[in-house]
């Protein structure tokens, strides 16, 4: 089968790496891809929002499956676009319908969904610009810190956590006045949850589901979780605190009601569900310290979570995705690599603020790194590179984004996987390179 993967980040590089290992994958195309994805398939110069071009390309290349990496095309209805065209509708699309993608596209929708299905989440209310005074009264009923969320997509920047009521009121005004454009025309105000976060990924065909390896994202730029938020500076998997007891609660209280709720509401969903969870450290509502609650839904894989999750999936991903699209995911096996994996993201100096692009990168051909499609035995001793923001310029590979390249390593423990990724991170050179040296260290046993 010919497969088209949409996206251009580290997530898509990791998905491409995994798809290309499947005997069921004949030709893989990545639109638009990056300098790393071209090791696994053919990059195609089409943007993820160009639905007409994507449709034409699928016809020309006899594409049997589209795997959607980022949220934008899902929220904008790529699923419905393909299924609504008689020439394209037989193509399997991995990702939710536009209506179901509202779980990520609208925080107000997601909160309403969780409330309707009794899924544990922070108490909340939503307000528009005409309800500012009412919103302030609601803020006064909450305890500091105050959590304000732009309802719509805001490139991961739409959540503000404010220490004082004064700041919360001020920022609320600014949000309602268009701080995030149309995305903050509605603002969700919610209760602050205290605890430790993890990312749980679920693959569903709309009825059955598989829970993929759990990851922990390190979002802050600085070591020890300090400084501004980024798209993600690294990840580790497994997450020791997401033990059997915790995951049992996740499955019973969150995964099952989410999938049942989607069905009940007629929301078509065949793809990845990303549950941003928190293990609360104190009792809240009817829940107890140690219980999972939902911080957010995303309708795609995480980045850089995917860079640790894909390497830990031993089963054929194409086989699993066929199960997703064909409704027989229960017939497919999910084998997970027992080893730990740690991803360290190398970023451009200045990120997440302003940074320069076009810096020549070297060191990626070191024998410590696997090259191209690999056998499991090969990856045991080496690290895997997943390109994120890279581009080819003449004969060189240059930086082309804030997050540049991910180094993923396996190890018998998180510490050993981290140590190996550190060796890899040192070998890659580009001007301004920065990375965190403590990914997974707080959890390492
Ligand atoms: P989101 O964009 O929804 O992922 O939110 C970004 C980050 O804000 C999350 O990863 C959490 O660290 C934090 N956050 C969001 N909602 C809450 C909440 N209710 N309580 C505490 N932290 C939160
Ligand atoms: N790493 C978090 C995300 O992909 O949203």
PDB file of N, CA and C and ligand atoms in Angstrom, residues 107 111 122-123 147 149 156-161 190-194 197 219 229 276 278 294-298, ligand 1:
ATOM      1  N   UNK A 107     -11.362  24.156  23.475  1.00  0.00           N
ATOM      2  CA  UNK A 107     -11.227  23.695  24.861  1.00  0.00           C
ATOM      3  C   UNK A 107     -12.580  23.699  25.548  1.00  0.00           C
ATOM      4  N   UNK A 111     -14.104  20.489  27.395  1.00  0.00           N
ATOM      5  CA  UNK A 111     -14.555  20.504  28.792  1.00  0.00           C
ATOM      6  C   UNK A 111     -16.018  20.055  28.883  1.00  0.00           C
ATOM      7  N   UNK A 122     -10.574  19.351  35.687  1.00  0.00           N
ATOM      8  CA  UNK A 122     -10.737  20.519  36.558  1.00  0.00           C
ATOM      9  C   UNK A 122     -12.113  21.155  36.337  1.00  0.00           C
ATOM     10  N   UNK A 123     -12.711  21.686  37.405  1.00  0.00           N
ATOM     11  CA  UNK A 123     -13.958  22.451  37.266  1.00  0.00           C
ATOM     12  C   UNK A 123     -13.693  23.680  36.414  1.00  0.00           C
ATOM     13  N   UNK A 147      -6.008  29.585  36.138  1.00  0.00           N
ATOM     14  CA  UNK A 147      -5.718  28.984  34.829  1.00  0.00           C
ATOM     15  C   UNK A 147      -6.687  29.563  33.793  1.00  0.00           C
ATOM     16  N   UNK A 149      -7.507  29.691  29.628  1.00  0.00           N
ATOM     17  CA  UNK A 149      -7.198  28.986  28.377  1.00  0.00           C
ATOM     18  C   UNK A 149      -7.975  29.588  27.220  1.00  0.00           C
ATOM     19  N   UNK A 156      -0.091  26.134  20.849  1.00  0.00           N
ATOM     20  CA  UNK A 156       0.456  25.683  22.124  1.00  0.00           C
ATOM     21  C   UNK A 156       0.725  26.793  23.129  1.00  0.00           C
ATOM     22  N   UNK A 157       0.315  28.035  22.810  1.00  0.00           N
ATOM     23  CA  UNK A 157       0.635  29.151  23.703  1.00  0.00           C
ATOM     24  C   UNK A 157      -0.591  29.684  24.435  1.00  0.00           C
ATOM     25  N   UNK A 158      -1.734  29.090  24.224  1.00  0.00           N
ATOM     26  CA  UNK A 158      -2.992  29.668  24.693  1.00  0.00           C
ATOM     27  C   UNK A 158      -3.350  29.452  26.149  1.00  0.00           C
ATOM     28  N   UNK A 159      -2.438  28.881  26.955  1.00  0.00           N
ATOM     29  CA  UNK A 159      -2.756  28.652  28.367  1.00  0.00           C
ATOM     30  C   UNK A 159      -1.910  29.573  29.234  1.00  0.00           C
ATOM     31  N   UNK A 160      -2.564  30.341  30.101  1.00  0.00           N
ATOM     32  CA  UNK A 160      -1.826  31.207  31.026  1.00  0.00           C
ATOM     33  C   UNK A 160      -2.134  30.754  32.444  1.00  0.00           C
ATOM     34  N   UNK A 161      -1.086  30.683  33.257  1.00  0.00           N
ATOM     35  CA  UNK A 161      -1.269  30.337  34.668  1.00  0.00           C
ATOM     36  C   UNK A 161      -0.764  31.521  35.472  1.00  0.00           C
ATOM     37  N   UNK A 190     -10.366  27.697  34.580  1.00  0.00           N
ATOM     38  CA  UNK A 190     -10.536  26.451  35.330  1.00  0.00           C
ATOM     39  C   UNK A 190      -9.697  26.387  36.579  1.00  0.00           C
ATOM     40  N   UNK A 191     -10.087  25.459  37.406  1.00  0.00           N
ATOM     41  CA  UNK A 191      -9.436  25.142  38.659  1.00  0.00           C
ATOM     42  C   UNK A 191      -7.999  24.680  38.385  1.00  0.00           C
ATOM     43  N   UNK A 192      -7.073  25.083  39.217  1.00  0.00           N
ATOM     44  CA  UNK A 192      -5.683  24.645  39.070  1.00  0.00           C
ATOM     45  C   UNK A 192      -5.539  23.254  39.674  1.00  0.00           C
ATOM     46  N   UNK A 193      -4.885  22.380  38.930  1.00  0.00           N
ATOM     47  CA  UNK A 193      -4.625  21.034  39.444  1.00  0.00           C
ATOM     48  C   UNK A 193      -3.139  20.921  39.728  1.00  0.00           C
ATOM     49  N   UNK A 194      -2.828  20.371  40.881  1.00  0.00           N
ATOM     50  CA  UNK A 194      -1.421  20.262  41.240  1.00  0.00           C
ATOM     51  C   UNK A 194      -1.024  18.793  41.196  1.00  0.00           C
ATOM     52  N   UNK A 197       2.599  15.508  35.468  1.00  0.00           N
ATOM     53  CA  UNK A 197       1.891  15.219  34.216  1.00  0.00           C
ATOM     54  C   UNK A 197       2.510  14.060  33.444  1.00  0.00           C
ATOM     55  N   UNK A 219       8.654  20.179  29.184  1.00  0.00           N
ATOM     56  CA  UNK A 219       8.216  21.314  28.365  1.00  0.00           C
ATOM     57  C   UNK A 219       9.048  22.573  28.550  1.00  0.00           C
ATOM     58  N   UNK A 229       7.966  27.948  28.631  1.00  0.00           N
ATOM     59  CA  UNK A 229       7.498  26.725  27.983  1.00  0.00           C
ATOM     60  C   UNK A 229       7.973  26.650  26.549  1.00  0.00           C
ATOM     61  N   UNK A 276      -3.578  14.389  27.744  1.00  0.00           N
ATOM     62  CA  UNK A 276      -2.638  15.093  28.617  1.00  0.00           C
ATOM     63  C   UNK A 276      -3.173  14.930  30.027  1.00  0.00           C
ATOM     64  N   UNK A 278      -2.791  14.451  34.419  1.00  0.00           N
ATOM     65  CA  UNK A 278      -2.037  14.828  35.607  1.00  0.00           C
ATOM     66  C   UNK A 278      -2.360  13.822  36.703  1.00  0.00           C
ATOM     67  N   UNK A 294      -7.806  14.704  33.580  1.00  0.00           N
ATOM     68  CA  UNK A 294      -7.447  15.158  32.237  1.00  0.00           C
ATOM     69  C   UNK A 294      -7.159  16.653  32.246  1.00  0.00           C
ATOM     70  N   UNK A 295      -5.982  17.021  31.748  1.00  0.00           N
ATOM     71  CA  UNK A 295      -5.638  18.434  31.539  1.00  0.00           C
ATOM     72  C   UNK A 295      -6.145  18.859  30.162  1.00  0.00           C
ATOM     73  N   UNK A 296      -5.935  18.012  29.181  1.00  0.00           N
ATOM     74  CA  UNK A 296      -6.383  18.357  27.825  1.00  0.00           C
ATOM     75  C   UNK A 296      -6.431  17.113  26.943  1.00  0.00           C
ATOM     76  N   UNK A 297      -7.208  17.237  25.873  1.00  0.00           N
ATOM     77  CA  UNK A 297      -7.172  16.250  24.789  1.00  0.00           C
ATOM     78  C   UNK A 297      -6.434  16.872  23.613  1.00  0.00           C
ATOM     79  N   UNK A 298      -5.647  16.042  22.919  1.00  0.00           N
ATOM     80  CA  UNK A 298      -5.178  16.425  21.586  1.00  0.00           C
ATOM     81  C   UNK A 298      -5.592  15.293  20.653  1.00  0.00           C
TER      82      UNK A 298
HETATM   83  P1  LIG B   1      -2.420  22.815  27.447  1.00  0.00           P
HETATM   84  O1  LIG B   1      -2.130  23.812  26.361  1.00  0.00           O
HETATM   85  O2  LIG B   1      -3.852  22.571  27.743  1.00  0.00           O
HETATM   86  O3  LIG B   1      -1.552  21.603  27.291  1.00  0.00           O
HETATM   87  O4  LIG B   1      -1.823  23.445  28.783  1.00  0.00           O
HETATM   88  C1  LIG B   1      -0.470  23.727  28.873  1.00  0.00           C
HETATM   89  C2  LIG B   1       0.026  23.354  30.233  1.00  0.00           C
HETATM   90  O5  LIG B   1      -0.620  24.156  31.202  1.00  0.00           O
HETATM   91  C3  LIG B   1      -0.277  21.929  30.642  1.00  0.00           C
HETATM   92  O6  LIG B   1       0.633  21.004  30.145  1.00  0.00           O
HETATM   93  C4  LIG B   1      -0.202  22.056  32.134  1.00  0.00           C
HETATM   94  O7  LIG B   1       1.148  22.024  32.562  1.00  0.00           O
HETATM   95  C5  LIG B   1      -0.749  23.418  32.395  1.00  0.00           C
HETATM   96  N1  LIG B   1      -2.160  23.342  32.781  1.00  0.00           N
HETATM   97  C6  LIG B   1      -3.219  23.399  31.974  1.00  0.00           C
HETATM   98  N2  LIG B   1      -4.364  23.298  32.673  1.00  0.00           N
HETATM   99  C7  LIG B   1      -4.015  23.193  33.961  1.00  0.00           C
HETATM  100  C8  LIG B   1      -4.738  23.076  35.186  1.00  0.00           C
HETATM  101  N3  LIG B   1      -6.066  23.058  35.221  1.00  0.00           N
HETATM  102  N4  LIG B   1      -4.045  22.975  36.318  1.00  0.00           N
HETATM  103  C9  LIG B   1      -2.690  23.008  36.304  1.00  0.00           C
HETATM  104  N5  LIG B   1      -1.953  23.121  35.202  1.00  0.00           N
HETATM  105  C10 LIG B   1      -2.599  23.223  34.043  1.00  0.00           C
END
